[in-house]
Amino acid sequence: MIREIGASPDFIIEFGKKCVRCGQCRSVCPVFTEFKTEGFSPRARVFLADMIHRSCKGSTVALNSRGPAHIDYADSSPDARTFTDNAPTDILKKAWDRNLICLLCGACATDCPSGVPVCDIILSMRKEYVAHGGRPKLVAELSQRIRETHNVVGEDNENRWLWMEEHTPISVHSECQVTPLRRPQGLVYFTGCVASLYPGAYKIPRSMIQIMNRTGIGFALLGGEEWCCGYPLSLLGLDSEADEIAGHNLEKVVGLGADTVMTSCPSCYYTWRHLIEKTGAHITVIHYTQLLNGIVADQAVKLSPMEVVATYHDPCDLGRKSGIYDPPREVLRSIPGLTFNEITPSRKDARCCGGGGNLETIDPELSRKLAEARLSQASDTGAELIVTACQQCARTLSNAARKLPRTRNMPYGDSEPPRPDMEITVPRKMKVRDIADIVLSCLQSP
Ligand code: SF4
Ligand code: SF4
């Protein structure tokens, strides 16, 4: 489990000492696996952070004194050795640039035998750069967008209702209408920016509200009063801005008299969990896979058969970072006719889909390659369907599946010559679907 977003310099030095440079983290890092360059390995990121903070503390660090001689620290060591408190931004900028090429998937930290929380160190380095006045375009634009519109897209926040308005009329249970803000209900469905504002992800909340209506579960939506959860800001080092908007959401939920917040986005779930831990508010946070599992386990609905071989992709923020592995698997196993084949690696060892850490925006080509690698692992299970429980994973994997080459060794299109070094197993026709969409399509009429 990841400790918390952001950390202090002392924390970095403490864990810098614990890193024994064994390289175990390299074997599970998707970015290192792709680049095969030490500078992109998790241990090099830890080493760089440690060097910077030791320099900040005024201690002398000899080049490569604590790491294997073969490691190429060329882009970090010289600056780190001459680093002073008066000119921190150059080296912090270098660390920033390097650490942006990271999925923040947490695989490195999970596999580290010394318990080094690499992800927290990377986030801390981002935070420090921003705290030292670094304002890369990416940060400035996102910050402005969320400040002005309260969502990551930059749209009028009232557009969060559109996914409902454009929907063909849903069957609404007589006792549980979808409620507007200010009508108290126990459960608030926090739909999240992407599912509310990207039409490609509308299917998730649309499926969920139909399932809840069919099973008599009342809920409220915040609509235009739902603001970004703050996670994207935290990832870019803007913790105080993230806390501010998260505080708004909490105030609205508490104001409704709700006792439970349900999210479908794993990152929203992760953020809400931390918010509740930090504030001590009496709110239970659940992920929609938990509600779906409860519905299925209670036999509140009958599921019709679905003859398909399926596998499940663990979203990093839901699995490795939040420990939710079983509910989605139990839901899938309860569908008659569905053959569930586990993917390798899975659960805490699952590989990121390639869309974590906003990598899709920062380096779309790398993101696509990592998604292809995950598709290939899914294909090895014999599954024709990949089910996931995250709008970002669904989007990243679907986009990659859509563009997959038809021929082996031609990953970038038929016009290019074969590239044996880039050989991937071409997955059979794979579909990527959200778990709520699957459950809805199996719901039998009451
Ligand atoms: S696995 Fe842990 S101890 Fe080993 S190199 Fe990576 S961060 Fe350091
Ligand atoms: S968080 Fe993921 S991508 Fe980033 S260094 Fe660790 S394993 Fe690599």
PDB file of N, CA and C and ligand atoms in Angstrom, residues 18-25 43 46 111-114 116 118, ligand 1:
ATOM      1  N   LYS A  18      17.942   3.199   2.760  1.00  0.00           N
ATOM      2  CA  LYS A  18      17.474   1.805   2.771  1.00  0.00           C
ATOM      3  C   LYS A  18      17.566   1.141   1.404  1.00  0.00           C
ATOM      4  N   CYS A  19      17.697   1.954   0.366  1.00  0.00           N
ATOM      5  CA  CYS A  19      17.794   1.361  -0.974  1.00  0.00           C
ATOM      6  C   CYS A  19      19.167   0.714  -1.129  1.00  0.00           C
ATOM      7  N   VAL A  20      19.174  -0.589  -1.355  1.00  0.00           N
ATOM      8  CA  VAL A  20      20.444  -1.317  -1.468  1.00  0.00           C
ATOM      9  C   VAL A  20      20.854  -1.494  -2.933  1.00  0.00           C
ATOM     10  N   ARG A  21      20.143  -0.794  -3.813  1.00  0.00           N
ATOM     11  CA  ARG A  21      20.451  -0.821  -5.256  1.00  0.00           C
ATOM     12  C   ARG A  21      20.403  -2.240  -5.831  1.00  0.00           C
ATOM     13  N   CYS A  22      19.501  -3.045  -5.315  1.00  0.00           N
ATOM     14  CA  CYS A  22      19.441  -4.436  -5.778  1.00  0.00           C
ATOM     15  C   CYS A  22      18.865  -4.546  -7.190  1.00  0.00           C
ATOM     16  N   GLY A  23      18.060  -3.565  -7.567  1.00  0.00           N
ATOM     17  CA  GLY A  23      17.510  -3.581  -8.924  1.00  0.00           C
ATOM     18  C   GLY A  23      16.246  -4.402  -9.079  1.00  0.00           C
ATOM     19  N   GLN A  24      15.735  -4.919  -7.980  1.00  0.00           N
ATOM     20  CA  GLN A  24      14.492  -5.702  -8.066  1.00  0.00           C
ATOM     21  C   GLN A  24      13.371  -4.872  -8.699  1.00  0.00           C
ATOM     22  N   CYS A  25      13.350  -3.590  -8.355  1.00  0.00           N
ATOM     23  CA  CYS A  25      12.289  -2.718  -8.864  1.00  0.00           C
ATOM     24  C   CYS A  25      12.345  -2.577 -10.383  1.00  0.00           C
ATOM     25  N   ARG A  43      15.211   2.662  -9.189  1.00  0.00           N
ATOM     26  CA  ARG A  43      16.316   2.889  -8.246  1.00  0.00           C
ATOM     27  C   ARG A  43      17.098   4.150  -8.607  1.00  0.00           C
ATOM     28  N   VAL A  46      15.226   6.999  -7.143  1.00  0.00           N
ATOM     29  CA  VAL A  46      15.472   7.090  -5.696  1.00  0.00           C
ATOM     30  C   VAL A  46      16.853   7.691  -5.449  1.00  0.00           C
ATOM     31  N   ASP A 111       7.269  -4.235  -4.839  1.00  0.00           N
ATOM     32  CA  ASP A 111       8.225  -5.329  -4.993  1.00  0.00           C
ATOM     33  C   ASP A 111       9.555  -5.080  -4.285  1.00  0.00           C
ATOM     34  N   CYS A 112       9.722  -3.921  -3.687  1.00  0.00           N
ATOM     35  CA  CYS A 112      11.022  -3.582  -3.098  1.00  0.00           C
ATOM     36  C   CYS A 112      11.255  -4.347  -1.792  1.00  0.00           C
ATOM     37  N   PRO A 113      12.321  -5.136  -1.700  1.00  0.00           N
ATOM     38  CA  PRO A 113      12.562  -5.904  -0.476  1.00  0.00           C
ATOM     39  C   PRO A 113      12.920  -5.019   0.714  1.00  0.00           C
ATOM     40  N   SER A 114      13.348  -3.778   0.448  1.00  0.00           N
ATOM     41  CA  SER A 114      13.715  -2.876   1.548  1.00  0.00           C
ATOM     42  C   SER A 114      12.573  -1.948   1.940  1.00  0.00           C
ATOM     43  N   VAL A 116      11.176   0.451   0.174  1.00  0.00           N
ATOM     44  CA  VAL A 116      11.348   1.851  -0.253  1.00  0.00           C
ATOM     45  C   VAL A 116      10.089   2.294  -1.011  1.00  0.00           C
ATOM     46  N   VAL A 118       8.915   4.033  -3.455  1.00  0.00           N
ATOM     47  CA  VAL A 118       9.445   4.788  -4.599  1.00  0.00           C
ATOM     48  C   VAL A 118       8.433   5.798  -5.125  1.00  0.00           C
TER      49      VAL A 118
HETATM   50  S1  SF4 B   1      14.023  -2.731  -5.180  1.00  0.00           S
HETATM   51 FE1  SF4 B   1      14.145  -1.235  -3.498  1.00  0.00          FE
HETATM   52  S2  SF4 B   1      16.175  -1.571  -2.589  1.00  0.00           S
HETATM   53 FE2  SF4 B   1      16.203  -2.562  -4.599  1.00  0.00          FE
HETATM   54  S3  SF4 B   1      16.999  -0.971  -5.995  1.00  0.00           S
HETATM   55 FE3  SF4 B   1      14.771  -0.801  -6.057  1.00  0.00          FE
HETATM   56  S4  SF4 B   1      14.261   0.755  -4.534  1.00  0.00           S
HETATM   57 FE4  SF4 B   1      16.373   0.081  -4.106  1.00  0.00          FE
END
